[in-house]
Short mmCIF file of C-alpha atoms and ligand atoms in Angstrom, two decimals:
data_model
loop_
_atom_site.label_atom_id
_atom_site.label_comp_id
_atom_site.label_asym_id
_atom_site.label_seq_id
_atom_site.Cartn_x
_atom_site.Cartn_y
_atom_site.Cartn_z
CA UNK A 1 5.07 6.13 8.04
CA UNK A 2 4.18 6.00 4.27
CA UNK A 3 6.43 8.06 2.34
CA UNK A 4 2.89 10.39 0.87
CA UNK A 5 2.35 10.97 4.91
CA UNK A 6 6.17 12.48 5.48
CA UNK A 7 5.43 14.83 1.97
CA UNK A 8 2.61 16.33 3.87
CA UNK A 9 4.20 16.91 6.92
CA UNK A 10 6.99 18.44 4.72
CA UNK A 11 4.97 21.23 3.90
CA UNK A 12 6.07 21.99 1.27
CA UNK A 13 10.27 21.74 2.31
CA UNK A 14 12.51 19.28 -0.22
CA UNK A 15 13.59 16.58 1.11
CA UNK A 16 15.96 14.55 1.03
CA UNK A 17 16.60 10.28 0.27
CA UNK A 18 18.69 7.96 -1.03
CA UNK A 19 18.65 4.68 -3.39
CA UNK A 20 20.99 1.90 -2.61
CA UNK A 21 22.04 -1.88 -3.66
CA UNK A 22 22.12 -5.05 -1.85
CA UNK A 23 26.06 -5.87 -1.16
CA UNK A 24 26.81 -8.68 -3.82
CA UNK A 25 26.40 -11.83 -2.71
CA UNK A 26 27.72 -13.01 0.82
CA UNK A 27 28.11 -9.42 1.73
CA UNK A 28 27.95 -8.14 5.31
CA UNK A 29 24.97 -6.55 6.29
CA UNK A 30 28.04 -4.02 7.76
CA UNK A 31 28.41 -2.49 4.26
CA UNK A 32 25.04 -0.80 3.59
CA UNK A 33 25.51 0.96 6.94
CA UNK A 34 28.69 1.84 6.39
CA UNK A 35 26.96 3.19 3.22
CA UNK A 36 23.95 4.78 5.20
CA UNK A 37 25.71 6.50 8.33
CA UNK A 38 27.70 8.74 6.25
CA UNK A 39 24.44 10.26 5.00
CA UNK A 40 22.36 10.72 8.52
CA UNK A 41 23.21 13.90 9.16
CA UNK A 42 21.08 14.76 6.14
CA UNK A 43 18.25 13.16 8.32
CA UNK A 44 16.46 11.48 5.12
CA UNK A 45 13.02 10.46 6.38
CA UNK A 46 13.23 6.92 3.63
CA UNK A 47 15.61 4.97 1.91
CA UNK A 48 14.75 3.10 -1.11
CA UNK A 49 16.75 -0.46 -1.58
CA UNK A 50 17.31 -2.27 -5.34
CA UNK A 51 15.22 -5.43 -5.98
CA UNK A 52 17.29 -8.02 -8.13
CA UNK A 53 15.96 -10.24 -10.36
CA UNK A 54 17.77 -14.17 -11.18
CA UNK A 55 20.53 -13.57 -13.94
CA UNK A 56 21.45 -16.29 -15.87
CA UNK A 57 25.51 -17.40 -16.09
CA UNK A 58 27.22 -19.10 -18.14
CA UNK A 59 29.03 -21.90 -16.33
CA UNK A 60 32.15 -24.05 -17.71
CA UNK A 61 31.42 -27.88 -17.25
CA UNK A 62 34.23 -30.51 -17.10
CA UNK A 63 33.20 -32.00 -20.66
CA UNK A 64 34.39 -28.15 -22.07
CA UNK A 65 30.54 -27.26 -22.92
CA UNK A 66 28.83 -24.01 -21.01
CA UNK A 67 25.80 -24.72 -18.91
CA UNK A 68 23.54 -22.14 -18.55
CA UNK A 69 22.56 -21.41 -14.90
CA UNK A 70 20.44 -19.13 -12.93
CA UNK A 71 21.65 -16.97 -9.77
CA UNK A 72 20.92 -13.95 -8.07
CA UNK A 73 23.79 -11.96 -7.18
CA UNK A 74 22.30 -9.37 -5.09
CA UNK A 75 19.81 -10.80 -2.83
CA UNK A 76 18.40 -9.61 0.88
CA UNK A 77 16.07 -6.94 -0.55
CA UNK A 78 13.65 -7.19 2.43
CA UNK A 79 16.15 -8.22 5.06
CA UNK A 80 18.30 -4.90 4.42
CA UNK A 81 14.90 -2.64 4.95
CA UNK A 82 14.34 -4.16 7.89
CA UNK A 83 17.56 -3.64 8.99
CA UNK A 84 17.30 0.09 8.64
CA UNK A 85 14.33 0.37 10.15
CA UNK A 86 15.59 -1.09 13.36
CA UNK A 87 18.86 0.90 13.03
CA UNK A 88 17.88 4.01 12.04
CA UNK A 89 14.84 4.60 13.52
CA UNK A 90 14.06 5.43 9.77
CA UNK A 91 11.10 3.95 6.66
CA UNK A 92 12.63 1.63 4.42
CA UNK A 93 11.59 1.43 0.58
CA UNK A 94 11.83 -2.38 -0.68
CA UNK A 95 11.18 -2.46 -4.89
CA UNK A 96 9.19 -4.61 -5.49
CA UNK A 97 10.06 -6.33 -9.30
CA UNK A 98 6.88 -8.66 -12.17
CA UNK A 99 9.86 -10.31 -13.53
CA UNK A 100 10.73 -13.66 -11.49
CA UNK A 101 7.39 -13.60 -9.24
CA UNK A 102 3.92 -15.11 -10.01
CA UNK A 103 1.00 -14.14 -8.69
CA UNK A 104 1.29 -15.97 -5.28
CA UNK A 105 4.27 -15.66 -4.59
CA UNK A 106 3.88 -11.58 -4.84
CA UNK A 107 1.45 -11.97 -3.05
CA UNK A 108 2.99 -13.82 -0.03
CA UNK A 109 6.41 -10.85 0.27
CA UNK A 110 3.49 -8.40 0.50
CA UNK A 111 2.23 -10.51 3.52
CA UNK A 112 5.69 -10.71 4.70
CA UNK A 113 6.16 -6.67 3.48
CA UNK A 114 3.06 -6.13 5.39
CA UNK A 115 4.07 -8.41 9.23
CA UNK A 116 7.79 -6.14 9.44
CA UNK A 117 5.41 -2.54 9.34
CA UNK A 118 7.30 -2.12 5.59
CA UNK A 119 4.43 1.02 4.89
CA UNK A 120 6.12 1.51 0.83
CA UNK A 121 6.99 -0.37 -2.27
CA UNK A 122 8.79 0.77 -5.44
CA UNK A 123 6.40 -0.96 -8.03
CA UNK A 124 8.53 -1.73 -11.14
CA UNK A 125 8.08 -3.97 -14.38
CA UNK A 126 12.70 -5.02 -13.52
CA UNK A 127 14.18 -5.03 -17.10
CA UNK A 128 15.00 -7.62 -19.75
CA UNK A 129 17.54 -10.72 -18.33
CA UNK A 130 20.93 -10.94 -19.33
CA UNK A 131 20.98 -12.82 -22.65
CA UNK A 132 16.78 -11.72 -23.33
CA UNK A 133 15.92 -9.31 -25.73
CA UNK A 134 12.66 -8.69 -24.09
CA UNK A 135 11.36 -8.43 -20.33
CA UNK A 136 9.27 -11.88 -20.22
CA UNK A 137 6.83 -12.86 -17.13
CA UNK A 138 7.23 -15.59 -15.24
CA UNK A 139 3.66 -17.52 -16.27
CA UNK A 140 1.36 -16.36 -14.50
CA UNK A 141 3.01 -13.37 -13.38
CA UNK A 142 3.03 -9.80 -14.38
CA UNK A 143 3.96 -8.35 -17.98
CA UNK A 144 3.35 -4.92 -16.57
CA UNK A 145 4.02 -2.58 -13.50
CA UNK A 146 0.63 -0.87 -13.77
CA UNK A 147 -0.83 -4.56 -12.91
CA UNK A 148 1.14 -4.58 -9.87
CA UNK A 149 -0.47 -1.67 -9.05
CA UNK A 150 -3.44 -2.47 -8.85
CA UNK A 151 -2.67 -6.36 -6.89
CA UNK A 152 -0.96 -4.43 -4.49
CA UNK A 153 -3.82 -1.88 -4.20
CA UNK A 154 -6.25 -4.81 -4.58
CA UNK A 155 -4.57 -5.49 -0.76
CA UNK A 156 -5.03 -2.00 0.09
CA UNK A 157 -8.66 -3.52 -0.38
CA UNK A 158 -8.52 -6.39 1.07
CA UNK A 159 -8.67 -8.09 -1.96
CA UNK A 160 -6.13 -11.44 -1.60
CA UNK A 161 -5.84 -13.87 -4.86
CA UNK A 162 -7.61 -16.66 -2.99
CA UNK A 163 -11.92 -16.17 -3.18
CA UNK A 164 -12.30 -18.71 -0.37
CA UNK A 165 -10.99 -15.71 2.59
CA UNK A 166 -13.24 -13.11 3.07
CA UNK A 167 -12.51 -10.61 6.24
CA UNK A 168 -8.81 -10.57 4.55
CA UNK A 169 -7.01 -7.90 6.54
CA UNK A 170 -5.85 -4.80 4.04
CA UNK A 171 -2.43 -3.47 3.97
CA UNK A 172 -1.78 0.23 3.87
CA UNK A 173 1.25 0.69 1.34
CA UNK A 174 2.37 3.55 -0.04
CA UNK A 175 2.50 2.51 -3.50
CA UNK A 176 5.19 4.64 -5.63
CA UNK A 177 5.78 3.47 -9.19
CA UNK A 178 9.30 5.11 -12.03
CA UNK A 179 8.60 7.89 -14.88
CA UNK A 180 10.79 8.32 -17.20
CA UNK A 181 11.29 12.59 -18.37
CA UNK A 182 13.22 11.15 -21.50
CA UNK A 183 10.66 8.53 -21.77
CA UNK A 184 10.61 4.34 -21.61
CA UNK A 185 13.15 2.82 -24.11
CA UNK A 186 11.23 0.92 -25.31
CA UNK A 187 7.57 3.08 -25.39
CA UNK A 188 6.76 3.45 -29.10
CA UNK A 189 6.38 7.48 -28.29
CA UNK A 190 6.29 9.82 -25.26
CA UNK A 191 2.87 10.08 -24.84
CA UNK A 192 1.88 6.52 -24.98
CA UNK A 193 4.08 6.29 -21.90
CA UNK A 194 2.56 9.07 -20.45
CA UNK A 195 -0.81 7.20 -21.14
CA UNK A 196 0.33 4.04 -19.56
CA UNK A 197 1.67 5.88 -15.92
CA UNK A 198 -1.35 8.21 -15.52
CA UNK A 199 -3.32 4.24 -16.21
CA UNK A 200 -0.52 3.46 -12.81
CA UNK A 201 -1.29 6.54 -10.95
CA UNK A 202 -5.09 5.91 -11.39
CA UNK A 203 -4.69 2.00 -10.32
CA UNK A 204 -3.25 3.47 -6.87
CA UNK A 205 -0.04 4.69 -7.07
CA UNK A 206 0.43 7.70 -4.88
CA UNK A 207 4.02 9.35 -5.94
CA UNK A 208 6.44 9.18 -8.98
CA UNK A 209 9.97 8.42 -8.40
CA UNK A 210 12.19 9.74 -11.95
CA UNK A 211 14.75 7.82 -13.77
CA UNK A 212 17.75 10.17 -13.60
CA UNK A 213 18.09 12.89 -15.59
CA UNK A 214 21.50 15.37 -16.77
CA UNK A 215 19.32 18.82 -17.89
CA UNK A 216 17.16 19.85 -14.91
CA UNK A 217 14.87 21.69 -18.36
CA UNK A 218 13.57 17.48 -18.70
CA UNK A 219 12.31 17.18 -15.44
CA UNK A 220 10.31 20.95 -15.72
CA UNK A 221 9.19 19.90 -18.57
CA UNK A 222 7.89 16.44 -18.14
CA UNK A 223 6.35 17.64 -14.93
CA UNK A 224 4.43 20.25 -16.83
CA UNK A 225 3.33 17.09 -19.31
CA UNK A 226 2.14 14.78 -16.27
CA UNK A 227 0.44 17.40 -15.04
CA UNK A 228 -1.57 18.41 -18.10
CA UNK A 229 -1.98 14.22 -18.62
CA UNK A 230 -4.11 15.38 -15.03
CA UNK A 231 -1.02 13.26 -13.20
CA UNK A 232 -1.49 15.26 -9.53
CA UNK A 233 0.74 13.13 -7.65
CA UNK A 234 4.87 14.50 -5.89
CA UNK A 235 7.05 13.64 -8.73
CA UNK A 236 10.55 12.91 -6.76
CA UNK A 237 13.43 13.97 -9.49
CA UNK A 238 16.00 10.59 -9.16
CA UNK A 239 19.94 11.74 -9.14
CA UNK A 240 23.19 11.03 -9.86
CA UNK A 241 26.50 12.58 -10.78
CA UNK A 242 29.11 11.16 -13.41
CA UNK A 243 32.13 11.41 -11.95
CA UNK A 244 34.62 9.26 -14.86
CA UNK A 245 34.66 8.92 -18.16
CA UNK A 246 33.48 5.12 -19.62
CA UNK A 247 30.05 7.03 -17.80
CA UNK A 248 29.57 8.92 -21.05
CA UNK A 249 29.33 5.92 -22.59
CA UNK A 250 27.56 3.65 -19.99
CA UNK A 251 25.43 5.43 -18.50
CA UNK A 252 23.38 6.39 -21.64
CA UNK A 253 23.42 2.49 -22.61
CA UNK A 254 22.38 0.96 -19.40
CA UNK A 255 19.46 3.87 -19.37
CA UNK A 256 18.81 4.93 -22.05
CA UNK A 257 19.23 8.91 -21.74
CA UNK A 258 20.72 11.63 -23.11
CA UNK A 259 23.96 13.47 -21.12
CA UNK A 260 23.96 17.00 -22.41
CA UNK A 261 27.52 18.44 -24.46
CA UNK A 262 28.33 20.74 -22.03
CA UNK A 263 28.56 18.13 -19.19
CA UNK A 264 30.09 15.03 -21.46
CA UNK A 265 32.91 17.85 -23.10
CA UNK A 266 33.88 19.27 -19.61
CA UNK A 267 34.00 15.54 -18.44
CA UNK A 268 35.91 13.96 -21.66
CA UNK A 269 38.29 17.20 -21.69
CA UNK A 270 39.32 17.29 -17.91
CA UNK A 271 42.15 16.69 -16.92
CA UNK A 272 42.95 13.57 -14.56
CA UNK A 273 40.22 11.72 -12.34
CA UNK A 274 40.27 14.79 -9.43
CA UNK A 275 39.39 16.92 -12.63
CA UNK A 276 36.09 14.46 -13.61
CA UNK A 277 35.44 13.89 -10.10
CA UNK A 278 35.20 18.19 -9.64
CA UNK A 279 33.15 18.79 -13.09
CA UNK A 280 30.52 15.61 -12.07
CA UNK A 281 29.61 16.60 -8.86
CA UNK A 282 29.29 20.35 -9.39
CA UNK A 283 27.03 19.96 -12.13
CA UNK A 284 24.86 17.55 -9.81
CA UNK A 285 25.39 20.28 -6.94
CA UNK A 286 23.54 23.06 -9.75
CA UNK A 287 20.60 20.29 -10.67
CA UNK A 288 20.14 19.58 -6.98
CA UNK A 289 20.16 23.50 -5.90
CA UNK A 290 17.91 24.70 -8.61
CA UNK A 291 15.03 20.97 -8.06
CA UNK A 292 15.08 22.77 -4.46
CA UNK A 293 14.76 25.57 -5.26
CA UNK A 294 11.64 25.06 -7.52
CA UNK A 295 10.11 23.54 -5.00
CA UNK A 296 10.93 19.51 -5.84
CA UNK A 297 9.23 17.35 -2.58
CA UNK A 298 12.28 15.29 -2.42
CA UNK A 299 15.42 15.03 -3.74
CA UNK A 300 16.10 11.40 -4.03
CA UNK A 301 20.39 10.43 -4.92
CA UNK A 302 21.52 6.91 -6.98
CA UNK A 303 24.05 6.27 -4.84
CA UNK A 304 24.98 3.39 -6.73
CA UNK A 305 27.98 2.63 -4.68
CA UNK A 306 29.78 5.76 -4.33
CA UNK A 307 28.52 7.08 -0.75
CA UNK A 308 31.27 9.80 -0.40
CA UNK A 309 30.10 11.57 -3.26
CA UNK A 310 26.86 11.86 -2.72
CA UNK A 311 27.82 13.00 0.92
CA UNK A 312 30.31 16.19 -0.78
CA UNK A 313 26.99 16.55 -2.79
CA UNK A 314 24.06 17.08 -0.13
CA UNK A 315 26.57 18.93 2.39
CA UNK A 316 26.60 21.37 0.16
CA UNK A 317 23.23 21.25 -1.25
CA UNK A 318 21.67 21.47 2.65
P1 FAD B 1 6.51 -0.10 -16.91
O1 FAD B 1 5.44 0.60 -15.84
O2 FAD B 1 5.65 -1.48 -16.80
O3 FAD B 1 6.67 0.02 -18.26
C1 FAD B 1 7.78 -0.37 -19.25
C2 FAD B 1 7.08 0.00 -20.98
O4 FAD B 1 5.89 -0.56 -20.97
C3 FAD B 1 6.74 1.15 -21.07
O5 FAD B 1 7.84 1.54 -21.91
C4 FAD B 1 5.93 1.98 -21.05
O6 FAD B 1 5.24 2.53 -21.95
C5 FAD B 1 5.40 0.40 -21.15
N1 FAD B 1 3.96 -0.16 -20.58
C6 FAD B 1 2.92 0.01 -19.61
N2 FAD B 1 2.08 -0.70 -19.72
C7 FAD B 1 1.71 -1.15 -20.68
C8 FAD B 1 0.54 -1.65 -20.68
N3 FAD B 1 0.08 -2.31 -19.91
N4 FAD B 1 0.52 -1.87 -22.30
C9 FAD B 1 1.75 -1.95 -22.72
N5 FAD B 1 2.36 -1.62 -22.73
C10 FAD B 1 2.53 -1.20 -21.65
N6 FAD B 1 14.70 -2.16 -12.35
C11 FAD B 1 15.27 -3.57 -10.96
O7 FAD B 1 14.50 -5.09 -11.99
N7 FAD B 1 15.14 -3.15 -9.66
C12 FAD B 1 15.18 -1.62 -9.68
O8 FAD B 1 15.52 -2.10 -7.93
C13 FAD B 1 14.35 -0.68 -10.19
N8 FAD B 1 14.10 0.42 -9.45
C14 FAD B 1 14.26 0.86 -10.07
C15 FAD B 1 14.34 2.35 -9.64
C16 FAD B 1 13.80 3.82 -10.49
C17 FAD B 1 12.99 5.14 -9.65
C18 FAD B 1 13.61 3.52 -11.74
C19 FAD B 1 12.93 4.27 -13.04
C20 FAD B 1 13.96 2.48 -12.59
C21 FAD B 1 14.20 1.09 -11.70
N9 FAD B 1 14.80 0.02 -12.13
C22 FAD B 1 14.43 -0.81 -11.60
C23 FAD B 1 14.24 0.08 -14.21
C24 FAD B 1 12.90 -0.48 -14.22
O9 FAD B 1 12.36 -1.93 -13.85
C25 FAD B 1 13.33 -0.24 -15.75
O10 FAD B 1 13.28 0.49 -16.68
C26 FAD B 1 12.02 -1.73 -16.94
O11 FAD B 1 12.02 -1.64 -17.85
C27 FAD B 1 10.79 -0.71 -16.70
O12 FAD B 1 10.17 -0.56 -15.62
P2 FAD B 1 8.77 0.69 -15.36
O13 FAD B 1 7.98 0.21 -13.79
O14 FAD B 1 8.25 1.54 -15.32
O15 FAD B 1 7.44 -0.38 -15.84
#
């Protein structure tokens, strides 16, 4: 079932969903089940699975020189989605990125998803690879998520890349895209970022999932600005608790967002790991309750390998 139809069927109730990462290469599918089993009591209608582009690493050769080698650390997104649907009978949303794919490879990937009965995709550009200063698309790949949305929507309209192909069977993907309450870090200003977000919706995207944020006012402001720009699709808040001291620096560095002073001081001044955990959990519970009371379509939690913390939060919200 399409996520947009889950929103419609919920009839104004706030749904709950989770995002998980594939295990490191060589890991077991059981690790995914161990993450998700404890969360199934909350009846998530869908689970997102991230996609990880290949990275460059430097390996030392016998000669002493270093060799730059491409490696994919977390493969398996599509297989995990199929396994989730099979085991739990719920929907899975694979993330699909521009990085590392030519348009032909993207088309083949979409055909695989269609044949597997996967009705949903979260369409993204992807970040720059490590050791590359900026995002570099493949030759004949997409430079922006907008172009990838257009390709998915094209297939939904029965348009394939091969001009000679007539009567190609249309897909029926529900398309999600990313939105940034605190602006995407490369955008010169908020209005420009909003313009491209609107273009993704106009090109066929059905709903938006936001980058994490720690101040709900930023989400509410973002929703207002989206409405003012003529964006009327569901906007799903992405949530993650901060429970460790190092995250006060790593989260802003990795995700380009602000941590409110009250939260950063409370974490920094907490006496020990257990106290920090409590501060972060309570903050996320308060955020979740306020968002739910405001009638958001869904609370979407980034599990990032810490399922017990997420479970503790959701138990208090539902
Ligand atoms: P875009 O929408 O393409 O925007 C990128 C930048 O370009 C923005 O600054 C935008 O304003 C600008 N822009 C957009 N269109 C144009 C245009 N036509 N011309 C000029 N400028 C333009 N990354 C992964 O690798 N794998 C994942 O699984 C993953 N999951 C994510 C899930 C969520 C909910 C979020 C919020 C992010 C996720 N990311 C993931 C990270 C994401 O790939 C990065 O944030 C990336 O830098 C931008 O992706 P985007 O789809 O927002 O890009």
